[in-house]
CSV table of C-alpha atoms in Angstrom, one decimal:
chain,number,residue,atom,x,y,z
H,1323,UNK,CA,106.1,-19.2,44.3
H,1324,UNK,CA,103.4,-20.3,47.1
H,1325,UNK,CA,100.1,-18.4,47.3
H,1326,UNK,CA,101.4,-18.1,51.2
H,1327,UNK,CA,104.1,-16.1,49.9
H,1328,UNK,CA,102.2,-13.9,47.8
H,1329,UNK,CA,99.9,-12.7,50.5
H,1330,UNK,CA,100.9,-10.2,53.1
H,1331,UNK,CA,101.4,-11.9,56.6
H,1332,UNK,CA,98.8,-10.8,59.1
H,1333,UNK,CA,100.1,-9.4,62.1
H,1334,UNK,CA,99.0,-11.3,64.5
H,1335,UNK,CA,99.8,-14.3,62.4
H,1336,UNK,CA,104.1,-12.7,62.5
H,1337,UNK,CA,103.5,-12.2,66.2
H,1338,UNK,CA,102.5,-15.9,66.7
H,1339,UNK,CA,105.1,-17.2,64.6
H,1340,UNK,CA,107.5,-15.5,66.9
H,1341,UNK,CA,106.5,-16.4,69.7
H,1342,UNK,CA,106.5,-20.1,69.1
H,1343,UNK,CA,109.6,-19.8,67.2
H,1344,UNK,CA,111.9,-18.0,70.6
H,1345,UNK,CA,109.7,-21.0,72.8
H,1346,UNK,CA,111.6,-23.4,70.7
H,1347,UNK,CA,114.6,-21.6,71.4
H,1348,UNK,CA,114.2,-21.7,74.7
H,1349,UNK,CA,113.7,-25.0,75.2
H,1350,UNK,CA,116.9,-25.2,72.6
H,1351,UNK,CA,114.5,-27.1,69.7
H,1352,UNK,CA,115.6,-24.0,67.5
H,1353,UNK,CA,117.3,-21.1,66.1
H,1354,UNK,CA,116.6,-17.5,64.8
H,1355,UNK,CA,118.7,-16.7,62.0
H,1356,UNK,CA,121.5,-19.1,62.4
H,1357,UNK,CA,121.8,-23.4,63.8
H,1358,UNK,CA,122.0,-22.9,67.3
H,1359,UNK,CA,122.8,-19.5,67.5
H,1360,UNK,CA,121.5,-16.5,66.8
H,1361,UNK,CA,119.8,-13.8,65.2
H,1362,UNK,CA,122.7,-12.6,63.8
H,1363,UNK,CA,125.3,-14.9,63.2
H,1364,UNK,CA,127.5,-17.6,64.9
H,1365,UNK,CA,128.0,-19.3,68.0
H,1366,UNK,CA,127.1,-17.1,71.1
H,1367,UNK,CA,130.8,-18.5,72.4
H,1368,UNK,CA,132.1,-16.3,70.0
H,1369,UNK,CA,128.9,-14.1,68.6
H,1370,UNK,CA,128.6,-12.3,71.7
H,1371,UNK,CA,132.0,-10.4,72.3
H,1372,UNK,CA,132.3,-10.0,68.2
H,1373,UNK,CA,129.2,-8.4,69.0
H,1374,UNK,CA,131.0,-6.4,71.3
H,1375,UNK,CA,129.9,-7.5,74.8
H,1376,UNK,CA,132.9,-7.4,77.3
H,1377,UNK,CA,134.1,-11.0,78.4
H,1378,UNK,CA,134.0,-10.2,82.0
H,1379,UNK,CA,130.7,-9.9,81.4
H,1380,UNK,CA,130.2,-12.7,80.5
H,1381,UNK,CA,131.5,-14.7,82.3
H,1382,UNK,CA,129.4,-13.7,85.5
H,1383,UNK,CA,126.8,-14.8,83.4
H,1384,UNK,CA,124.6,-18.6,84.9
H,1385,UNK,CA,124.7,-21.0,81.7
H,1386,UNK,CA,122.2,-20.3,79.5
H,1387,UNK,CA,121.9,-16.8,79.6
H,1388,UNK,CA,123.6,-15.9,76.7
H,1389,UNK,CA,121.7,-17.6,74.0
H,1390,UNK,CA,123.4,-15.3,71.1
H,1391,UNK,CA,120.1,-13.5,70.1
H,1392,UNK,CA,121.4,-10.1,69.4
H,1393,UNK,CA,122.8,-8.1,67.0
H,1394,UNK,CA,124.7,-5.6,69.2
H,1395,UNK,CA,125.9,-4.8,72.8
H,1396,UNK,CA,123.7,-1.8,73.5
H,1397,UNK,CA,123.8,-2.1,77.0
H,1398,UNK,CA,127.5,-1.0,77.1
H,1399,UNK,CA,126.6,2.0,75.7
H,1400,UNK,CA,123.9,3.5,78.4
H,1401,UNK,CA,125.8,4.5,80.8
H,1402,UNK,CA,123.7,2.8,83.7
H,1403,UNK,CA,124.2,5.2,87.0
H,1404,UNK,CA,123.9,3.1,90.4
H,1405,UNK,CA,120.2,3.4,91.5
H,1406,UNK,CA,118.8,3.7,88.2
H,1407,UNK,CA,115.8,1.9,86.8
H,1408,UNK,CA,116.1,0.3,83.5
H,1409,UNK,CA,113.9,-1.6,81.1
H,1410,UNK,CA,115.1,-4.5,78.5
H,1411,UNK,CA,112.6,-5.0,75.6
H,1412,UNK,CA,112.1,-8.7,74.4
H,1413,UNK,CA,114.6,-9.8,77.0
H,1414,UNK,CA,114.7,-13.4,75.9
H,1415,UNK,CA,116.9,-15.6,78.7
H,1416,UNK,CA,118.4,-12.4,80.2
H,1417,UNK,CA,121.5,-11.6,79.3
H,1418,UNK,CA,121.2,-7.5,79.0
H,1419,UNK,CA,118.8,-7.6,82.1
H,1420,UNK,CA,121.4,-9.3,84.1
H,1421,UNK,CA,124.8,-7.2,82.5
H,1422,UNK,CA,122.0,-4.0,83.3
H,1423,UNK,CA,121.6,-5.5,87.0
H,1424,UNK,CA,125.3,-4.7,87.8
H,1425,UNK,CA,125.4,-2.0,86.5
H,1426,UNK,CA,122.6,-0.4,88.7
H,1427,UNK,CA,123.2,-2.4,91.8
H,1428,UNK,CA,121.0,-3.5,94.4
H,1429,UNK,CA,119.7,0.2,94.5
H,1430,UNK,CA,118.5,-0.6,91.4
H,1431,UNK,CA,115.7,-2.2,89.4
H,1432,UNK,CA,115.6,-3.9,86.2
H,1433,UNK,CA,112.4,-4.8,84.2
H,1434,UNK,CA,112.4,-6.9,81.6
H,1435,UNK,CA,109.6,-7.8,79.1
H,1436,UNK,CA,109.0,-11.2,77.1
H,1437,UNK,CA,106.0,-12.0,75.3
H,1438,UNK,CA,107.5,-15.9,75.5
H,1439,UNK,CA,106.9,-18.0,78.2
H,1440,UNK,CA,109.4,-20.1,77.7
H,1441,UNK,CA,111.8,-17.5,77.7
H,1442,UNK,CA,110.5,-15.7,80.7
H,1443,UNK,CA,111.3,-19.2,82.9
H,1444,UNK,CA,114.3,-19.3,81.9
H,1445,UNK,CA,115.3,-15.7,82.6
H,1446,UNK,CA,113.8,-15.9,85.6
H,1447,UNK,CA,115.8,-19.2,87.1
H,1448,UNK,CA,118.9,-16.9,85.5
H,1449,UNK,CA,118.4,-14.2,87.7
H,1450,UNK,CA,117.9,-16.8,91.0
H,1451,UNK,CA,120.8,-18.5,89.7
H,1452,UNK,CA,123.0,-15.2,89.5
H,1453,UNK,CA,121.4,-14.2,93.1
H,1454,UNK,CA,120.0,-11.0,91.1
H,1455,UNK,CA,116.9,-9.9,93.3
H,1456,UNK,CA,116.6,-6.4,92.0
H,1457,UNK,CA,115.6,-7.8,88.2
H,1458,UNK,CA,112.2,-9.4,87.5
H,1459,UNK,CA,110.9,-10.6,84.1
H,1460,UNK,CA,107.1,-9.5,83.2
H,1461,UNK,CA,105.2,-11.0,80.4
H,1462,UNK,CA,103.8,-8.5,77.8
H,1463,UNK,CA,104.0,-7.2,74.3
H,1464,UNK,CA,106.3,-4.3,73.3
H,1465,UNK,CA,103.2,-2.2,71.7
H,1466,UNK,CA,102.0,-2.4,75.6
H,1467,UNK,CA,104.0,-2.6,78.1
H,1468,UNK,CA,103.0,-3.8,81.8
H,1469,UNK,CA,105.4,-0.6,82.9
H,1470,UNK,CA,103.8,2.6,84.8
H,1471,UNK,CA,104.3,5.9,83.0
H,1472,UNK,CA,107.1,8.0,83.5
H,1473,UNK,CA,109.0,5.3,86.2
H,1474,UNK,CA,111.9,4.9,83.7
H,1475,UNK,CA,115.6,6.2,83.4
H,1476,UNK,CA,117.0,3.9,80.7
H,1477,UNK,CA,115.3,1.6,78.2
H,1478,UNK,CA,117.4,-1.2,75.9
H,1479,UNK,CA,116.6,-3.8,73.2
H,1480,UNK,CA,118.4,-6.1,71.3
H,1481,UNK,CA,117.6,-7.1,67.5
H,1482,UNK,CA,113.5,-7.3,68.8
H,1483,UNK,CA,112.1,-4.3,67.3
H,1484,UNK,CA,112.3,-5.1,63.9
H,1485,UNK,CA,110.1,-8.4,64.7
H,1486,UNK,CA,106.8,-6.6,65.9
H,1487,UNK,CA,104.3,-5.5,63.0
H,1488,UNK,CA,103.9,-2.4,64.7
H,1489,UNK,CA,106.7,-0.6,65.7
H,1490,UNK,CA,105.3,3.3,66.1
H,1491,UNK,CA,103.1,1.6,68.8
H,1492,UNK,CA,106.4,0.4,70.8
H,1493,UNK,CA,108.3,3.7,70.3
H,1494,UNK,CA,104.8,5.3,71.8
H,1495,UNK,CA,105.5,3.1,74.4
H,1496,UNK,CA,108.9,3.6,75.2
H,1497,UNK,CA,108.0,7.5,75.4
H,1498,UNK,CA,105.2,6.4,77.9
H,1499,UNK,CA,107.5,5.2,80.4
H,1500,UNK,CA,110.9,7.0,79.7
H,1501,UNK,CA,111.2,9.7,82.4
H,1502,UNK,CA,111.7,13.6,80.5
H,1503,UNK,CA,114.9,13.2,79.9
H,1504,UNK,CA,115.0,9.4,80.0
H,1505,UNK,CA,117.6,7.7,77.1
H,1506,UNK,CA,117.6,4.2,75.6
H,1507,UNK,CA,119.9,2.3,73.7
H,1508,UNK,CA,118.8,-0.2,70.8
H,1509,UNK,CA,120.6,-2.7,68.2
H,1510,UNK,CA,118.1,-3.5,65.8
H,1511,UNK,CA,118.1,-4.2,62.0
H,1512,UNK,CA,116.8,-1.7,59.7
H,1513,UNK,CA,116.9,-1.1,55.4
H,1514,UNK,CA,119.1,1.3,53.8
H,1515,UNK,CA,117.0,0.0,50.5
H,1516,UNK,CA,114.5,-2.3,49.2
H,1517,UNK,CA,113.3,-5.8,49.9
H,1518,UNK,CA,112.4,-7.9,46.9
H,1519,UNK,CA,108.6,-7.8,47.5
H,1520,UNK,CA,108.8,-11.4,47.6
H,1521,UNK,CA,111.0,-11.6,50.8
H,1522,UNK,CA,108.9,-8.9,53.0
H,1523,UNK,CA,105.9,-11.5,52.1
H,1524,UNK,CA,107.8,-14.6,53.3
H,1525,UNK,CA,106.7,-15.3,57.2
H,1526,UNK,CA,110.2,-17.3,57.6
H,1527,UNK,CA,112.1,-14.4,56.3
H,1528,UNK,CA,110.1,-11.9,58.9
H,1529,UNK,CA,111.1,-14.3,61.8
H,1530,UNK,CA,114.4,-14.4,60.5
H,1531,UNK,CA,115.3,-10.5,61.0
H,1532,UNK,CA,115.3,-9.4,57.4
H,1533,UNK,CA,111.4,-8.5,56.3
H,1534,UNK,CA,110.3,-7.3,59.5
H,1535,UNK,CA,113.0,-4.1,59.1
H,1536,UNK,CA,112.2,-1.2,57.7
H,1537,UNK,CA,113.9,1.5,56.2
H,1538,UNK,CA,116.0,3.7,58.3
H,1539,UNK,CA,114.5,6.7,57.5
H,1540,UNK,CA,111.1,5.4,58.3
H,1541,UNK,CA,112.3,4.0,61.5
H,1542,UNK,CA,113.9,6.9,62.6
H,1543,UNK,CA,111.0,9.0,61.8
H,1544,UNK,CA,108.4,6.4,63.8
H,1545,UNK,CA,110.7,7.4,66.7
H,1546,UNK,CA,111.0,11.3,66.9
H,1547,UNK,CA,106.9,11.3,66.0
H,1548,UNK,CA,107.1,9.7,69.0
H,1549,UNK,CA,109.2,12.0,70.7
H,1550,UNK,CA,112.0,10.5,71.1
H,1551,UNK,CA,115.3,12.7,69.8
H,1552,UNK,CA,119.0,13.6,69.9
H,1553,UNK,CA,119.6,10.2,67.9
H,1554,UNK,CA,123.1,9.2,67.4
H,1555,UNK,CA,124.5,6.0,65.7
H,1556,UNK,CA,126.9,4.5,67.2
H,1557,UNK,CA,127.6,1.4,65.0
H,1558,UNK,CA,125.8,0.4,61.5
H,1559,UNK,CA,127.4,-3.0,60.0
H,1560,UNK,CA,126.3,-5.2,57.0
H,1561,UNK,CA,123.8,-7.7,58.3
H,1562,UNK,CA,123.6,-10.2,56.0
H,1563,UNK,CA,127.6,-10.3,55.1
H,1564,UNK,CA,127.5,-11.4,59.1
H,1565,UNK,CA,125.3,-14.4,58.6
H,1566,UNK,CA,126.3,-15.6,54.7
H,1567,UNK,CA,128.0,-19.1,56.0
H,1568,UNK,CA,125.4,-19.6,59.2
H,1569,UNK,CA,121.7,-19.4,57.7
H,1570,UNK,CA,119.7,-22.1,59.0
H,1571,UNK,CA,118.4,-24.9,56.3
H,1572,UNK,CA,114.4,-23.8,56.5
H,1573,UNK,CA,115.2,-19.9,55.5
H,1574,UNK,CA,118.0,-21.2,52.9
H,1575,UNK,CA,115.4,-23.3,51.3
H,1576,UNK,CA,113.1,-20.6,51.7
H,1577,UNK,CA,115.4,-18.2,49.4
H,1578,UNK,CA,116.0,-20.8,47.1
H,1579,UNK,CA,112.4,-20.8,46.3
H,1580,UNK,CA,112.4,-17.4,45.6
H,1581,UNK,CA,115.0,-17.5,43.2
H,1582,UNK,CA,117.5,-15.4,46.0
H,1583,UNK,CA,121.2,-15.1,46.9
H,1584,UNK,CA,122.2,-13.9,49.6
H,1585,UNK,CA,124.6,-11.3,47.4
H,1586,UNK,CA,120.9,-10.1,46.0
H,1587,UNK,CA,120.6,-8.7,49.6
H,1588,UNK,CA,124.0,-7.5,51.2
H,1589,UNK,CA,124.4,-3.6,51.5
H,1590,UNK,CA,120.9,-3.5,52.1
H,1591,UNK,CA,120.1,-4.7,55.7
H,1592,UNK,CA,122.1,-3.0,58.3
H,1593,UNK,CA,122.6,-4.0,62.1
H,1594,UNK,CA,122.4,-0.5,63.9
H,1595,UNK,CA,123.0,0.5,67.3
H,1596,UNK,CA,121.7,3.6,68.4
H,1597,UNK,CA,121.1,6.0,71.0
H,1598,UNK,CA,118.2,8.4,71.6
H,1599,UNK,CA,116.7,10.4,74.4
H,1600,UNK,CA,113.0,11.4,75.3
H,1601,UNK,CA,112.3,15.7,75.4
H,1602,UNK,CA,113.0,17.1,78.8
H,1603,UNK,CA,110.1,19.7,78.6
H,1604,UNK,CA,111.4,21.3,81.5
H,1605,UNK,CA,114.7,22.0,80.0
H,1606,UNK,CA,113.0,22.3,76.4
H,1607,UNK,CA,116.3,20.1,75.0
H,1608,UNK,CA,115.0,19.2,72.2
């Protein structure tokens, strides 16, 4: 066991091991979780619609958008109303923004945030490519986004949370520019347990989805602090018993080292989709 993995990881330190691990992903030098795939899994061929994406979807989709980052379809589940503005948190090469686009029409506007340049060119020729002039790709961080206060109706992410150190800053944040009243939609992976202290230490297990989660409990509880309610699940599936035959060599090695299986871990990280809503003081919902 490595001094490296005995001492917690900064947070800027996770945030630039991120970054220049979805550049190389981007440029297709790399993988999340699984060989030139995902963060969750296999092929995005057939990832994506086990993930429950519609294949009409995607197959509007330019080349290249679907990289098979995600760990859910959350989009599917917001209800997008024609006219409606709508953000997509760590959008990567655009595949949400673009299904969102449709969704809201030309009346519309979709936003969607990157902190990877790589992956914000390559959204962006998606979008030209799919002729999609209401959708525009800013660069920014999740714990401050470039978005005006109160301009949103819908917000979704996709298996990104869980990567930033900081997540009660980015639920402060999607409170900030929700609209009372606004919802969002998120797949992201969260604990229902403990992490061998070993693995939350380990930087290639943090950019690998697993020790940047949290516990549910604690998640949900960063999220109504930040005023965010009515929060319903509307799937919650075994993470790891998703990935068991796909995990790339570095983080397989990586476990090895630490004396882990990947049985030592099922049960406890979940992939969870989820719906919430910010307070409508005006209607006191919540």
């Amino acid at each position: 066991m490595t001094d490296q993995i005995k001492t917690p990881i900064p947070s800027e330190d996770i945030v630039a091991t991120v970054r220049d691990r979805y550049g190389k992903i981007a440029k297709g030098a790399g993988s999340c979780c699984a060989p030139a795939t995902s963060c969750c899994g296999s092929a995005p061929s057939g990832l994506s619609t086990g993930l429950g994406y519609k294949a009409v979807d995607l197959d509007l989709l330019p080349d290249g958008a679907d990289l098979g980052l995600g760990c859910g379809a959350p989009v599917e589940h917001l209800g997008l109303q024609p006219g409606e503005t709508v953000v997509d948190l760590g959008s990567g090469a655009g595949i949400d923004a673009l299904i969102a686009a449709r969704a809201v029409g030309p009346d519309g506007r979709v936003i969607g945030i990157d902190m990877t340049p790589e992956m914000l060119a390559k959204a962006t020729a998606n979008a030209t490519t799919a002729g999609a002039d209401h959708v525009e790709f800013r660069e920014g961080r999740l714990e401050a986004l470039p978005v005006d206060d109160g301009s949103v109706d819908a917000i979704t992410s996709n298996c990104v949370i869980n990567l930033v150190p900081d997540k009660s800053k980015v639920f402060a944040e999607i409170a900030r520019v929700l609209k009372p009243g606004g919802r969002l939609v998120v797949s992201d992976v969260m604990l229902d347990g403990e992490l061998p202290e070993v693995v939350t230490k380990d930087v290639m297990a943090y950019v690998g989805c697993v020790s940047g989660a949290v516990r549910r409990e604690d998640y949900f509880a960063m999220l109504t602090a930040a005023g965010l309610g009515e929060i319903e699940i509307v799937k919650d599936v075994d993470f790891l018993a998703t990935v068991a035959d796909s995990i790339p060599k570095e983080i397989s090695v990586a476990m090895e080292q630490l004396g882990l299986k990947n049985k030592d871990l099922e049960g406890v990280v979940r992939s969870v989709t989820y719906r919430a809503r910010k307070a409508d003081i005006a209607n006191s919902q919540f």
